[in-house]
Coordinates of C-alpha atoms (C1' of nucleotides) in Angstrom, one line a residue:
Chain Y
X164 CA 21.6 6.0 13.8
X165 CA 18.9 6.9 16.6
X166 CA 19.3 5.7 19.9
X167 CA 17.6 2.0 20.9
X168 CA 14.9 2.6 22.8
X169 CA 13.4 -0.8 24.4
X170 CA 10.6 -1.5 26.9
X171 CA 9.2 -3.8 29.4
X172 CA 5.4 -4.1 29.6
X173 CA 3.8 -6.3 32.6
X174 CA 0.6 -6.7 33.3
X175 CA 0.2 -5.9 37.2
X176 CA -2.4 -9.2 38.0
X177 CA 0.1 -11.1 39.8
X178 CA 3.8 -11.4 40.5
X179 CA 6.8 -11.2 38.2
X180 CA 7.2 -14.7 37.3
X181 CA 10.5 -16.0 35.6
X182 CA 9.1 -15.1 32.0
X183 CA 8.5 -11.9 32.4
X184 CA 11.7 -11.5 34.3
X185 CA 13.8 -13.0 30.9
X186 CA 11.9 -10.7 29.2
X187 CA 13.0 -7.9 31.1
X188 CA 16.1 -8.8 31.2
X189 CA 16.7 -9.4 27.7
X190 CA 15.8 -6.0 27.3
X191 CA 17.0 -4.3 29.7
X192 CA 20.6 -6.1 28.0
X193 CA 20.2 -5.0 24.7
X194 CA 19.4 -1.3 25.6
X195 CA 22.3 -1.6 28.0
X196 CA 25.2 -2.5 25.4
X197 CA 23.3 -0.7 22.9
X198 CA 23.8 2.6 25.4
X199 CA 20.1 2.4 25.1
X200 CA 17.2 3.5 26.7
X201 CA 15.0 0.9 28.9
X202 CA 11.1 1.9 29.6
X203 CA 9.2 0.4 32.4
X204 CA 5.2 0.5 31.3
X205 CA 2.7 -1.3 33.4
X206 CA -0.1 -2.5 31.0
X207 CA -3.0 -1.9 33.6
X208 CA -6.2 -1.4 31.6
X209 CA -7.6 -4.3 32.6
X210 CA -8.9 -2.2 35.7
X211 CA -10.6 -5.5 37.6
X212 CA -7.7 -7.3 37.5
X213 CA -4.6 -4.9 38.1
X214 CA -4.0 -4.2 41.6
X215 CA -1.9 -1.5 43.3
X216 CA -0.2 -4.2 45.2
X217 CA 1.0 -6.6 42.1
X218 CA 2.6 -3.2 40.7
X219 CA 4.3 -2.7 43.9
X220 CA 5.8 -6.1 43.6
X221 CA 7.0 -5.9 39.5
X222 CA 9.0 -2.7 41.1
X223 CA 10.4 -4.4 43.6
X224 CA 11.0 -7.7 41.9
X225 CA 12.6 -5.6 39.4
X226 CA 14.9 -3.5 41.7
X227 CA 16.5 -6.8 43.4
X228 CA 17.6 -8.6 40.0
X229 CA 19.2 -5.0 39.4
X230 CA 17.5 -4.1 36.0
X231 CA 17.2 -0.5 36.4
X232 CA 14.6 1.4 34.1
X233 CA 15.6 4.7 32.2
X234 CA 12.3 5.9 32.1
X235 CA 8.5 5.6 33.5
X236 CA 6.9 3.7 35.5
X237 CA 4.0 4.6 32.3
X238 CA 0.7 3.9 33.1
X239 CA -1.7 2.9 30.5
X240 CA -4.8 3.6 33.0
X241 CA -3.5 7.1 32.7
X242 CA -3.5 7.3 28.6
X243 CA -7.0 6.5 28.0
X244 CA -7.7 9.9 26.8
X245 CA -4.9 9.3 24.1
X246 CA -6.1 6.0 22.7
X247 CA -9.7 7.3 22.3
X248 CA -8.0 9.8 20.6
X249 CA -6.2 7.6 18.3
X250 CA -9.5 5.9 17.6
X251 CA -11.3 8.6 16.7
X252 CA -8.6 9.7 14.0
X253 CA -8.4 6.0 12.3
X254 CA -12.3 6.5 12.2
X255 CA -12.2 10.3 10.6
X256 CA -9.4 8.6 8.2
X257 CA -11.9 6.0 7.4
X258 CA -9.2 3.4 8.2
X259 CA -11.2 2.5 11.4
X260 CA -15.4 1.8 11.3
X261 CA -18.1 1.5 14.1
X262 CA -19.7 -1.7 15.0
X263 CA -22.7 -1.8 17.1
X264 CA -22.9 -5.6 16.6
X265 CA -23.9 -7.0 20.3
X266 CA -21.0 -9.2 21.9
X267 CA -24.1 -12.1 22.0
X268 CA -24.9 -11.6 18.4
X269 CA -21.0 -11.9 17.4
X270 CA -21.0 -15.1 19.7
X271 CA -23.6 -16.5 18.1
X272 CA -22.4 -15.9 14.3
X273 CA -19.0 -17.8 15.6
X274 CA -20.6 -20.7 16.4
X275 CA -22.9 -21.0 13.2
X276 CA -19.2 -20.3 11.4
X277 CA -17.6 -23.2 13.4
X278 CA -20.4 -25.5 13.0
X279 CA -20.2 -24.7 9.2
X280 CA -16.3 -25.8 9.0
X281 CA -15.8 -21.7 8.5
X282 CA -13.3 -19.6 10.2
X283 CA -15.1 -17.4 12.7
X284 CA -14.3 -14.2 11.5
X285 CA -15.8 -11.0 11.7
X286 CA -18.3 -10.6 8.5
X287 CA -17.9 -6.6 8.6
X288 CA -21.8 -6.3 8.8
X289 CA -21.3 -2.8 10.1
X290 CA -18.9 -1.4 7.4
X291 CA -21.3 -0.4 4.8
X292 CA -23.6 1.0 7.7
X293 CA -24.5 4.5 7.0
X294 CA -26.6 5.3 10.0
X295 CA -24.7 6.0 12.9
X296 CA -27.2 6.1 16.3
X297 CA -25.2 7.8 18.7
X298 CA -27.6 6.6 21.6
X299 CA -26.9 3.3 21.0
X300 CA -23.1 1.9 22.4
X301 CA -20.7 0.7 20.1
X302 CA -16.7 -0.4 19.3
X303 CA -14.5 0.9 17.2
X304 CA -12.9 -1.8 14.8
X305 CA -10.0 -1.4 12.5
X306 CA -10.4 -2.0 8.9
X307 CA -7.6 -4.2 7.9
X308 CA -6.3 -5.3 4.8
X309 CA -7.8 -8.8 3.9
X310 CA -5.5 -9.0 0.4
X311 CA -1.7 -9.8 0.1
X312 CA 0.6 -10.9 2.9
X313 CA 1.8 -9.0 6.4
X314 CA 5.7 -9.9 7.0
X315 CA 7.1 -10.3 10.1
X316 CA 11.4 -9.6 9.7
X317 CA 11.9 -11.0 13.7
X318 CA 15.4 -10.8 15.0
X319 CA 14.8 -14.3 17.0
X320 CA 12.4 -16.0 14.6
X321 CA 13.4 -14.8 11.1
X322 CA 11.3 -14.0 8.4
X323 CA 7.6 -15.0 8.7
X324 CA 5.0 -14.1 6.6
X325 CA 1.5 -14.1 7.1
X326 CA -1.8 -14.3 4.6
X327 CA -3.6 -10.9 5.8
X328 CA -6.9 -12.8 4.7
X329 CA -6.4 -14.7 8.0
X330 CA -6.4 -11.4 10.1
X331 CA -9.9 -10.2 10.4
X332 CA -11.1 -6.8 11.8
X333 CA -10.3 -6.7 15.4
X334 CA -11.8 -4.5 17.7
X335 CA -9.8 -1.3 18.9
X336 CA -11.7 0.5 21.5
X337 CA -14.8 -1.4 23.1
X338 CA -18.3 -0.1 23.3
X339 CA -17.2 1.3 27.5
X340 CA -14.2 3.2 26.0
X341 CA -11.3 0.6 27.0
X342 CA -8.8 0.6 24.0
X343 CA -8.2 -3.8 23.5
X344 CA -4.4 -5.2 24.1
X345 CA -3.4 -4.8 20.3
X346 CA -4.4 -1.7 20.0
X347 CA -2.8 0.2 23.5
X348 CA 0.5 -1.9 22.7
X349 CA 1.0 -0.1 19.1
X350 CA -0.1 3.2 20.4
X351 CA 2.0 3.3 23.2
X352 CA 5.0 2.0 21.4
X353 CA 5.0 4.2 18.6
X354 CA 4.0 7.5 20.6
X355 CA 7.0 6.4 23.0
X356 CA 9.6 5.7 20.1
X357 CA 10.1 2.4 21.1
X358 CA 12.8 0.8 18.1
X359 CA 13.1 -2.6 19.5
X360 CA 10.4 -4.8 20.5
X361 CA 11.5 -7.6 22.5
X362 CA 9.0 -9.4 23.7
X363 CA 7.1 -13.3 24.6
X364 CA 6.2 -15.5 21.6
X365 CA 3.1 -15.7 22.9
X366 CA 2.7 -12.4 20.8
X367 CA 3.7 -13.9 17.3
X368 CA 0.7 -13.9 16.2
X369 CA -0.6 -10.5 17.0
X370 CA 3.0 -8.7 15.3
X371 CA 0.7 -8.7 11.8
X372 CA -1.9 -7.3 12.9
X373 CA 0.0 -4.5 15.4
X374 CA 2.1 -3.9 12.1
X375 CA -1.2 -3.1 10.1
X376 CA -2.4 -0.4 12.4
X377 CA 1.3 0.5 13.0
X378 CA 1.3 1.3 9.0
X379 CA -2.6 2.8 9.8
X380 CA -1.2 5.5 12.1
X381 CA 1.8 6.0 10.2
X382 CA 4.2 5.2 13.1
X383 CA 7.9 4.2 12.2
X384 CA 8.0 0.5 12.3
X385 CA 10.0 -1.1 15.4
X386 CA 12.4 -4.3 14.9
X387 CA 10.5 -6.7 16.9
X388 CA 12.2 -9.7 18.7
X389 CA 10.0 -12.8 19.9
X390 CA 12.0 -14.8 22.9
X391 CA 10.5 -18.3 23.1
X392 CA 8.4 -19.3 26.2
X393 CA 9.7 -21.0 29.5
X394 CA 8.4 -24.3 30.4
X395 CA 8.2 -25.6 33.5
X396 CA 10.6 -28.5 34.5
X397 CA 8.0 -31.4 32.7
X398 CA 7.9 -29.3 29.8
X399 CA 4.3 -28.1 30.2
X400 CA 3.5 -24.9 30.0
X401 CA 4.7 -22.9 33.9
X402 CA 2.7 -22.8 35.8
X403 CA 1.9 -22.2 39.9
X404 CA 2.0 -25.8 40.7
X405 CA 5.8 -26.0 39.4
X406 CA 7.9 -24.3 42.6
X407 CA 8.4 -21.3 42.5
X408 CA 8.0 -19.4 39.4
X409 CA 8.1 -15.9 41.0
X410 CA 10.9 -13.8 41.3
X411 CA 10.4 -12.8 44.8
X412 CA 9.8 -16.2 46.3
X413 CA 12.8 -16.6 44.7
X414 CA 14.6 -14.1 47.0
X415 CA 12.6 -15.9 49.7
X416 CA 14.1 -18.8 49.2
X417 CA 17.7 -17.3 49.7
X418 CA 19.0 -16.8 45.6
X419 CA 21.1 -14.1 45.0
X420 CA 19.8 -11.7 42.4
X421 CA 23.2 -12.2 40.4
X422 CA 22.7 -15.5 40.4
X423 CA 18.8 -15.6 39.4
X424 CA 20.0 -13.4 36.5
X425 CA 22.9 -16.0 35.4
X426 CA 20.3 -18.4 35.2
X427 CA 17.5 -16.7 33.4
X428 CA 19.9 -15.7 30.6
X429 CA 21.1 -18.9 29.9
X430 CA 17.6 -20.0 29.1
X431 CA 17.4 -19.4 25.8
X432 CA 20.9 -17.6 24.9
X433 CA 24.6 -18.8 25.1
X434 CA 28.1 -17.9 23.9
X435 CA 30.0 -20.1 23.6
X436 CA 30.9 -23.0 26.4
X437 CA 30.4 -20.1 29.2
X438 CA 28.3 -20.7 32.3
X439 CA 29.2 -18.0 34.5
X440 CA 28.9 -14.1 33.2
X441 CA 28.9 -11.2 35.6
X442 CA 26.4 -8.0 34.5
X443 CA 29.5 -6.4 32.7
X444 CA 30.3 -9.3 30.8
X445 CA 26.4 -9.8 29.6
X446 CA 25.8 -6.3 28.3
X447 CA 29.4 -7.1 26.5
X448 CA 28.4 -10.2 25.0
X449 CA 24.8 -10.4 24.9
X450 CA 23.1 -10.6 21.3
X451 CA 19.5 -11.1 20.4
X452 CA 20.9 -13.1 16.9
X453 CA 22.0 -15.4 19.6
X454 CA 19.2 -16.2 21.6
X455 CA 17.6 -19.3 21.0
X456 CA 14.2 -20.2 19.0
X457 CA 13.0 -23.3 20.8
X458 CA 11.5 -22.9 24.2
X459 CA 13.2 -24.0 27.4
X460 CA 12.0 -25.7 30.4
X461 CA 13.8 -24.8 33.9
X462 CA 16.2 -26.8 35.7
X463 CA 16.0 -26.0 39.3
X464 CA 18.9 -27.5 39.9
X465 CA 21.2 -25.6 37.9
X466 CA 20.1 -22.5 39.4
X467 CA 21.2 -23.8 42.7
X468 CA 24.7 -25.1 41.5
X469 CA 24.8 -21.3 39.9
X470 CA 23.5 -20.3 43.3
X471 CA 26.1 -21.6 45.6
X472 CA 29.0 -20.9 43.2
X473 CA 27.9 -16.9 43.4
X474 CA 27.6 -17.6 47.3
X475 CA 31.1 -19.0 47.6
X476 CA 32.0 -15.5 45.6
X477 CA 30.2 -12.8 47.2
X478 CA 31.8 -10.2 49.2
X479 CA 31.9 -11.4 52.6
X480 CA 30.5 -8.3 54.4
X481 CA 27.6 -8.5 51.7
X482 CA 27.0 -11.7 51.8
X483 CA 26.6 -11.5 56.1
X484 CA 24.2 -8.2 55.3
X485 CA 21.6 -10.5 53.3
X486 CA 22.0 -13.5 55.4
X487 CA 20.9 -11.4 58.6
X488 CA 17.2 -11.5 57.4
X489 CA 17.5 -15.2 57.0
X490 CA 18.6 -15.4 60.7
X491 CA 15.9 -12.8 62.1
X492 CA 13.3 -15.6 60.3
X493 CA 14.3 -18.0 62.5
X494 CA 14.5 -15.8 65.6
X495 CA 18.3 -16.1 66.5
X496 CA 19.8 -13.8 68.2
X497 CA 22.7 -12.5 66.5
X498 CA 25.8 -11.7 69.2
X499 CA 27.8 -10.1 67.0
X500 CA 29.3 -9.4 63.5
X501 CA 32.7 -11.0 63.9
X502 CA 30.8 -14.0 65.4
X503 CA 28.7 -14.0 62.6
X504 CA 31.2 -13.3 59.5
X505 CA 32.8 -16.6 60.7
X506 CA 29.8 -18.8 60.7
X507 CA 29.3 -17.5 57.0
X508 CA 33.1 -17.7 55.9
X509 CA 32.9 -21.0 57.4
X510 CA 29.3 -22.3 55.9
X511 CA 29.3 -20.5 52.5
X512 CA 31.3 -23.2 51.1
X513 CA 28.6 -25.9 51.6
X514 CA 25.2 -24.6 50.9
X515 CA 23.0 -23.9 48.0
X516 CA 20.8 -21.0 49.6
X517 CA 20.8 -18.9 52.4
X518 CA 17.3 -20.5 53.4
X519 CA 20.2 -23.8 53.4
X520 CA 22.7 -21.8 55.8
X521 CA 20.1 -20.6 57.9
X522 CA 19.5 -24.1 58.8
X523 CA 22.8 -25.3 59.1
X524 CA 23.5 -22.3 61.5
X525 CA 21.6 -23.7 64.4
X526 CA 23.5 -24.8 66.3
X527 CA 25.8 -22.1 66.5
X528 CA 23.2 -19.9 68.0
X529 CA 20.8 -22.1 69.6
X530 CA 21.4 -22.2 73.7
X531 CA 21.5 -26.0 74.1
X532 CA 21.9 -28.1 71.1
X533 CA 19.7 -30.6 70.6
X534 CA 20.8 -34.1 69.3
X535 CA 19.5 -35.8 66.0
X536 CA 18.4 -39.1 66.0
X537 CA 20.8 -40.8 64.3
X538 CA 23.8 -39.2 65.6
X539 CA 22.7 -39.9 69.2
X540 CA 22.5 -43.8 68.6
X541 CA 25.7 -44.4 66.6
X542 CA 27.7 -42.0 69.2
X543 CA 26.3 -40.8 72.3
X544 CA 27.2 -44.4 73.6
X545 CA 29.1 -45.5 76.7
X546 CA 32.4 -45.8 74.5
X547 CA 32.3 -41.9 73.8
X548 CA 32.1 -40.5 78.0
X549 CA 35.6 -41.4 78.1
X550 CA 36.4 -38.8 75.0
X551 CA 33.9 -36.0 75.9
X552 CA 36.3 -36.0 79.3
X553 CA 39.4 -35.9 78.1
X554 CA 38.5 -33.3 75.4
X555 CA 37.0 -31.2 78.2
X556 CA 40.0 -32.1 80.4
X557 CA 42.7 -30.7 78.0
X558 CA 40.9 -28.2 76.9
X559 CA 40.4 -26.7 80.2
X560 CA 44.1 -26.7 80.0
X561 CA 44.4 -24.4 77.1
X562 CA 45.1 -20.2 77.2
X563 CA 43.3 -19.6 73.8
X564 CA 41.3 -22.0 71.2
X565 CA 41.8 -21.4 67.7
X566 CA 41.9 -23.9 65.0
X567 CA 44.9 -25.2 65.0
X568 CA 45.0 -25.8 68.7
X569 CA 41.7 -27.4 68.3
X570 CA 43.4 -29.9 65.9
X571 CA 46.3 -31.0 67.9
X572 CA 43.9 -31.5 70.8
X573 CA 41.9 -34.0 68.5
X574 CA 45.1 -35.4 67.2
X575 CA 46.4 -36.1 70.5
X576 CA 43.6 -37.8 72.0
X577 CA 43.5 -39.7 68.7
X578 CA 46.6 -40.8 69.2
X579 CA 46.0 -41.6 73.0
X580 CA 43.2 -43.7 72.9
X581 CA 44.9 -45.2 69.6
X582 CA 41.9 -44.5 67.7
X583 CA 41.9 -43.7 64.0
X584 CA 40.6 -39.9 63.7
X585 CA 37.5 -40.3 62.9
X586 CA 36.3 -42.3 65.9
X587 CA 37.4 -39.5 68.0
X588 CA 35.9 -36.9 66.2
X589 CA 32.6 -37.8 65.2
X590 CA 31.3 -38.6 68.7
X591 CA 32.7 -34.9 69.7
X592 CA 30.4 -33.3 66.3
X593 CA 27.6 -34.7 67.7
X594 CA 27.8 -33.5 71.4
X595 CA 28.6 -30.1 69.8
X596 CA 26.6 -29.8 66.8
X597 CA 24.1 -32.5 67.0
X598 CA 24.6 -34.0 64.2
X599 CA 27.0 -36.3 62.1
X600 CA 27.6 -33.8 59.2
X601 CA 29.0 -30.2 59.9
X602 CA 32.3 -28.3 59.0
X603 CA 35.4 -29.2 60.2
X604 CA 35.4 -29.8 64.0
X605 CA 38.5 -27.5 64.3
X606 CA 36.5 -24.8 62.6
X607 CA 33.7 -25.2 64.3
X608 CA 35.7 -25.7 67.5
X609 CA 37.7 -22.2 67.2
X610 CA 34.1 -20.5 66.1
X611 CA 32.1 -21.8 68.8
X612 CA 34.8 -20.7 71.3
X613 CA 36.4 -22.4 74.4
X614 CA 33.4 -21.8 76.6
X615 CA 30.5 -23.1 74.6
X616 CA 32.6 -26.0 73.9
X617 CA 33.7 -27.1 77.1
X618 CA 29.9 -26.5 78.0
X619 CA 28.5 -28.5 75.1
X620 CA 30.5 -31.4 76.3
X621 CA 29.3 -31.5 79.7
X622 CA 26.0 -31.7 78.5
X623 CA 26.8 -34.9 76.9
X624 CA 29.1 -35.8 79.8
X625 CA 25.6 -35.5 81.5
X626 CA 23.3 -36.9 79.2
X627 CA 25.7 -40.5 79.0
X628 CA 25.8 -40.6 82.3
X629 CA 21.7 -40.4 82.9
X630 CA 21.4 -42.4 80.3
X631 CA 23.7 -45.4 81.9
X632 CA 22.1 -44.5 85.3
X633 CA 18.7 -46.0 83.9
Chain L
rG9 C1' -10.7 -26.3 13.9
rG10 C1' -7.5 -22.5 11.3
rU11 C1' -2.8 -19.9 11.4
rC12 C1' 2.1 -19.6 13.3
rC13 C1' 6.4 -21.4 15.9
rC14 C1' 9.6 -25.3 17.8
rA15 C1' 12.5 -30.3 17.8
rU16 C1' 20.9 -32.3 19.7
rC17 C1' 22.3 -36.3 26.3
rG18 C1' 17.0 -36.4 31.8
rU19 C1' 17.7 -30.6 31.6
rC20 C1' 20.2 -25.9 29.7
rU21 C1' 23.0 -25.8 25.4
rA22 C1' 27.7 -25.7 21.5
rG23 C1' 27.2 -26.9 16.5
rU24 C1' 25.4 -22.5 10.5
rG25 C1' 27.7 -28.9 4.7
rG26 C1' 33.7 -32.1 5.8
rC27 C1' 37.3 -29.7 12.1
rC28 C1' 31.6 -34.6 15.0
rU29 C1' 34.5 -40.9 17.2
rA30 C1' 28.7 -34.9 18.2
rG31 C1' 31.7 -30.4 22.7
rG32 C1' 30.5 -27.9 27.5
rA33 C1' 27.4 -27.2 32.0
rC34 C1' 23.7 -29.0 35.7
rA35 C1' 21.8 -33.5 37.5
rU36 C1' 23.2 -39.0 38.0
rC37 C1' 27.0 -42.9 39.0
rG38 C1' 32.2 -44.1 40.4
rG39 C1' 37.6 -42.8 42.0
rC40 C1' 40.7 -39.3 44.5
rC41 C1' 40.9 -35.6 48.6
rU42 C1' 39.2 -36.1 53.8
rC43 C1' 37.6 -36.1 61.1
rU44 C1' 31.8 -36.2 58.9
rC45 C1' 29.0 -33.5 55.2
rA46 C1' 30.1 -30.5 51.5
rC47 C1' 33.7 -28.0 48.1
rG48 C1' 37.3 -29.3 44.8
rU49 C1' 39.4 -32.8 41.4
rC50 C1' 39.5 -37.0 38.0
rG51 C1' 36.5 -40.3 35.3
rA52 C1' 31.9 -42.9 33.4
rA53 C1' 27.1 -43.4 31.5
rA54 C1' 23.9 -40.3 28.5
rA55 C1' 21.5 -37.0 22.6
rC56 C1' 21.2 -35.3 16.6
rA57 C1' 12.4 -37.5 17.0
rC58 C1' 11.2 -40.5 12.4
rG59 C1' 11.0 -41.1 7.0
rG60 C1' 12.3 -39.4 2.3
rG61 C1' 15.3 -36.4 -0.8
rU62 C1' 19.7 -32.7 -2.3
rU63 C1' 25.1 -33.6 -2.2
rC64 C1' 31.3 -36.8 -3.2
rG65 C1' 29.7 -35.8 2.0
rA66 C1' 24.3 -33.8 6.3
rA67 C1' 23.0 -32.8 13.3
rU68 C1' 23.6 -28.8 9.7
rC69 C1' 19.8 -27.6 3.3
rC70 C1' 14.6 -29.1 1.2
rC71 C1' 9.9 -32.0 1.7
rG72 C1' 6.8 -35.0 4.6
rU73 C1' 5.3 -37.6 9.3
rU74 C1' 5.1 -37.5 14.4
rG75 C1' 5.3 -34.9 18.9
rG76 C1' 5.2 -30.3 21.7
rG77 C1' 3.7 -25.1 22.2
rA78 C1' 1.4 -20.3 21.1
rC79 C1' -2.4 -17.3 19.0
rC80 C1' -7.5 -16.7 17.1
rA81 C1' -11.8 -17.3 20.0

RNA sequence: GGUCCCAUCGUCUAGUGGCCUAGGACAUCGGCCUCUCACGUCGAAAACACGGGUUCGAAUCCCGUUGGGACCA
C-alpha cells in the first residue's frame, strides 16, 4: 500500500473563505489518520488576479486553524515550463492537436449552435489541418474520446458515469502559453503523486474530462472525493453579503481556531450523536464514506454555542494570551496579569467571543464608569444614597475584600434595611459596573478591589446627591 | 439550454427495509437554579418535499414530479 498523499489547491484572488477551509481540512484529516502526506499548492496562473498578499493570507489563515502542510507551498506560476512541456508531448503523441480557431470566431460558432437548439461544442475544424503556420498564434486542445462512457468511482458521491460524447475537446495550453485549469490540476497531481483527491463539487463535472488526459499522459489514477458546497445561512449560494465567510475575520471576530474547526467539520460529516471532537479525536474518527452528499448552509449560531463551550475550556493562561489583542483594540491598559486572569476566569463563563468579553471588560479597566441608561433610571434614585453609604461605610471597615467578605457585607445590609437581596444589590452593580447585568457582585467586588470600589460608590454618592441638589 | 449532483425539525445531522410513537445538537419557548445577566439543568414545540410503484412491511429500494445547486459556456 503506498502512502496517501492529499493536497490543498487555493486560488490566491481573495481570502480563505469557509469552503476552502472544509476543504482543507477534510484533507488535511484524511492524510492525518491515514499517516499521510498533506500538500499546500497555490493555483496562481491566473497572473491578473493572484496577488502576493491573498497568498500571504491562505498561509496565515491556514496556520491559525492549525492544518499544518507536509510539503510546498507549490507554485503553479513557477511550473509553466513543465505544462508546456506536457503539451507538447500529448501533441508529438497525436493525443493533443493545434487550433488556430480565433476566440471571436469560436464565440460566434456558439451562438449559431445555441440558436440552432445544438450543444455548443467544439466542431474540431482544426483536427484534420495539415498546415501548421508557425507565425500565426495558436492553442493546444486535447483530443478526447467522443465514444463510450467516462466513470467517475467518488468516495463521497458514488459511482457516476458520464456519456464522453458530452465532453468536447477542451483547450490545454492557450495561444499566450498559459496551461487552462483542467489541464495544470492533472499535471500537477499526477507529477506530484497525489492518491486522494479531495476536493469542491463544484469540480464534478470536470473529474471526466481530468480522467481522460489523466489516461492521455498515462498517470496512475487518483481516488477522487467531491465534498458538497456550503451555502450561506438562506441557502443561496455564500457569498460576501452573508457575515463573514473568511477565516480570518473569523479570528477577528474572537473564534478560537479549535472551535472554527469543530464547526467546519460538522458541515457535512458526523459520527454518531457527537458535537464536540478535539483534533485527536477527528484524525481518529474522521472518514470520507461518512461525509455527507447534500450541501449545507451555515448556522452562525452554532458556531458561537461551539464557540463559548471551547472558551469555557481553554487553558486559562492561553486563553488570557489571545484575549490581550482584543484588549489592546480597545486601548485598555492592562495593569497586570493576575488582574487580568481574574477578569477572564470570571467572564469566560458568559460570552460567545472574545470580541463579546472585550466588551463586557469595560468597566473593569475604564477610569470612571460610565452609567447606562436604563440602569441609571431604575436605580440611581434617591432610595439607593442610603445603600451606596453604608456599603462604603462597612467597607471602609474591612482589612481585606475578597469574595466572601463581599457577600456577607451585601447580606448584612440586606438584612438591615430588610430588603430582599436583590434590592440591595442591583443599585450597587450599577454604581460599579454601569449596568444591570454583570457577574456576581461578590466577584466583581473581590476583582475590582477595595479601593476602586469604595471609589466607584462615591461617585454615585456624588452623582445622587447633584442630582437631588437640582 | 444540455449534463451532473442534491432533498429528514428553522439550521447542522442520526437513520443503510421491521429496533422510528423518526434520535441528538444549535436556535426558539417555558420551569428550576439565582443578587442581575449568563452558565447549568429539566421540559415543550418542531421534520422524512410530492406522487406512483416494489415488499408482509419503506425515511430507507425503484420510477416520475417539484424544488435547490454545480458545471459547460
Amino acid at each position: 500500500m503506498s502512502q496517501v498523499r492529499t493536497r490543498f489547491a487555493p486560488s490566491p484572488t481573495g481570502d480563505l473563505h469557509i469552503g476552502g477551509a472544509r476543504t482543507a481540512l477534510f484533507n488535511w484529516l484524511f492524510a492525518k489518520k491515514t499517516k499521510g502526506v498533506f500538500i499546500l499548492r497555490i493555483e496562481d496562473t491566473d497572473v491578473e488576479r493572484s496577488t502576493q498578499e491573498a497568498v500571504q493570507g491562505i498561509l496565515d489563515a491556514m496556520k491559525w486553524l492549525g492544518l499544518d502542510w507536509d510539503e510546498g507551498p507549490y507554485f503553479q506560476s513557477e511550473r509553466f515550463r513543465l505544462y508546456q512541456e506536457v503539451a507538447e508531448r500529448l501533441l508529438r503523441e497525436g493525443k493533443a492537436y493545434r487550433c488556430y480557431c480565433k476566440p471571436e470566431e469560436l464565440e460566434e460558432k456558439r451562438r449559431e449552435a445555441l440558436r440552432a437548439g445544438r450543444k455548443p461544442k467544439y466542431d474540431r475544424s482544426c483536427l484534420e489541418r495539415r498546415v501548421h503556420p508557425l507565425s500565426q498564434p495558436f492553442a493546444i486542445r486535447f483530443l478526447s474520446s467522443d465514444q463510450g462512457v467516462t466513470v467517475v468511482e467518488d468516495l463521497i458521491q458514488g459511482r457516476i458515469v458520464f456519456d464522453n460524447s458530452e465532453l468536447d475537446d477542451l483547450i490545454i495550453l492557450r495561444s499566450d502559453g498559459f496551461p487552462t485549469y483542467n489541464f495544470s490540476v492533472v499535471v500537477d497531481d499526477g507529477t506530484m503523486g497525489i492518491t486522494h483527491v479531495i476536493r469542491g463539487n463544484d469540480h464534478l463535472n470536470n473529474t471526466p474530462r481530468q480522467i481522460q488526459i489523466y489516461q492521455a499522459l498515462e498517470f496512475p489514477l487518483p481516488r477522487f472525493a467531491h465534498v458538497p458546497m456550503i451555502l450561506g445561512p438562506d441557502k443561496k449560494k455564500l457569498s460576501k453579503r452573508h457575515g463573514a465567510p473568511s477565516v480570518m475575520e473569523y479570528k477577528k471576530m474572537g473564534y478560537l481556531p479549535e472551535a472554527v474547526v469543530n464547526y467546519l467539520v460538522r458541515l457535512g460529516w458526523s459520527y454518531g450523536d457527537q458535537e464536540e471532537f478535539t483534533l485527536e479525536e477527528l484524525i481518529e474518527k474522521f472518514t470520507l464514506e461518512a461525509v455527507g452528499r447534500s450541501p449545507a448552509a451555515i448556522n452562525p449560531g452554532k458556531l458561537d454555542w461551539l464557540n463559548s463551550q471551547y472558551i469555557k475550556k481553554k487553558d486559562l493562561d492561553e486563553l488570557v494570551r489571545l484575549f490581550l489583542p482584543f484588549l489592546e483594540e480597545k486601548g485598555y491598559l492592562v495593569p497586570d496579569l493576575e488582574f487580568l486572569k481574574k477578569i477572564v476566569s470570571s467572564l469566560r463563563e458568559r460570552v460567545k467571543t472574545l470580541v463579546e468579553m472585550a466588551n463586557l471588560s469595560e468597566f473593569y479597566f475604564a477610569e470612571e464608569v460610565s452609567y447606562e441608561e436604563e440602569g441609571t433610571k431604575r436605580y440611581l434614585t434617591p432610595g439607593s444614597l442610603l445603600i451606596f453609604e453604608e456599603m462604603r461605610e462597612a467597607l471602609s471597615k474591612e482589612k481585606l475584600l475578597d469574595r466572601d467578605t463581599a457577600h456577607r457585607l451585601i447580606q448584612q445590609l440586606a438584612e438591615k434595611q430588610g430588603q430582599p437581596l436583590v434590592k440591595i444589590a442591583q443599585p450597587i452593580r450599577v454604581a460599579l459596573t454601569g449596568r444591570t447585568a454583570s457577574p456576581p457582585l461578590d466577584e466583581v467586588m473581590e476583582i475590582l478591589g477595595q479601593g476602586k470600589v469604595i471609589r466607584r460608590l462615591e461617585k454615585a454618592i456624588k452623582y445622587l446627591e447633584q442630582k437631588e441638589g437640582k
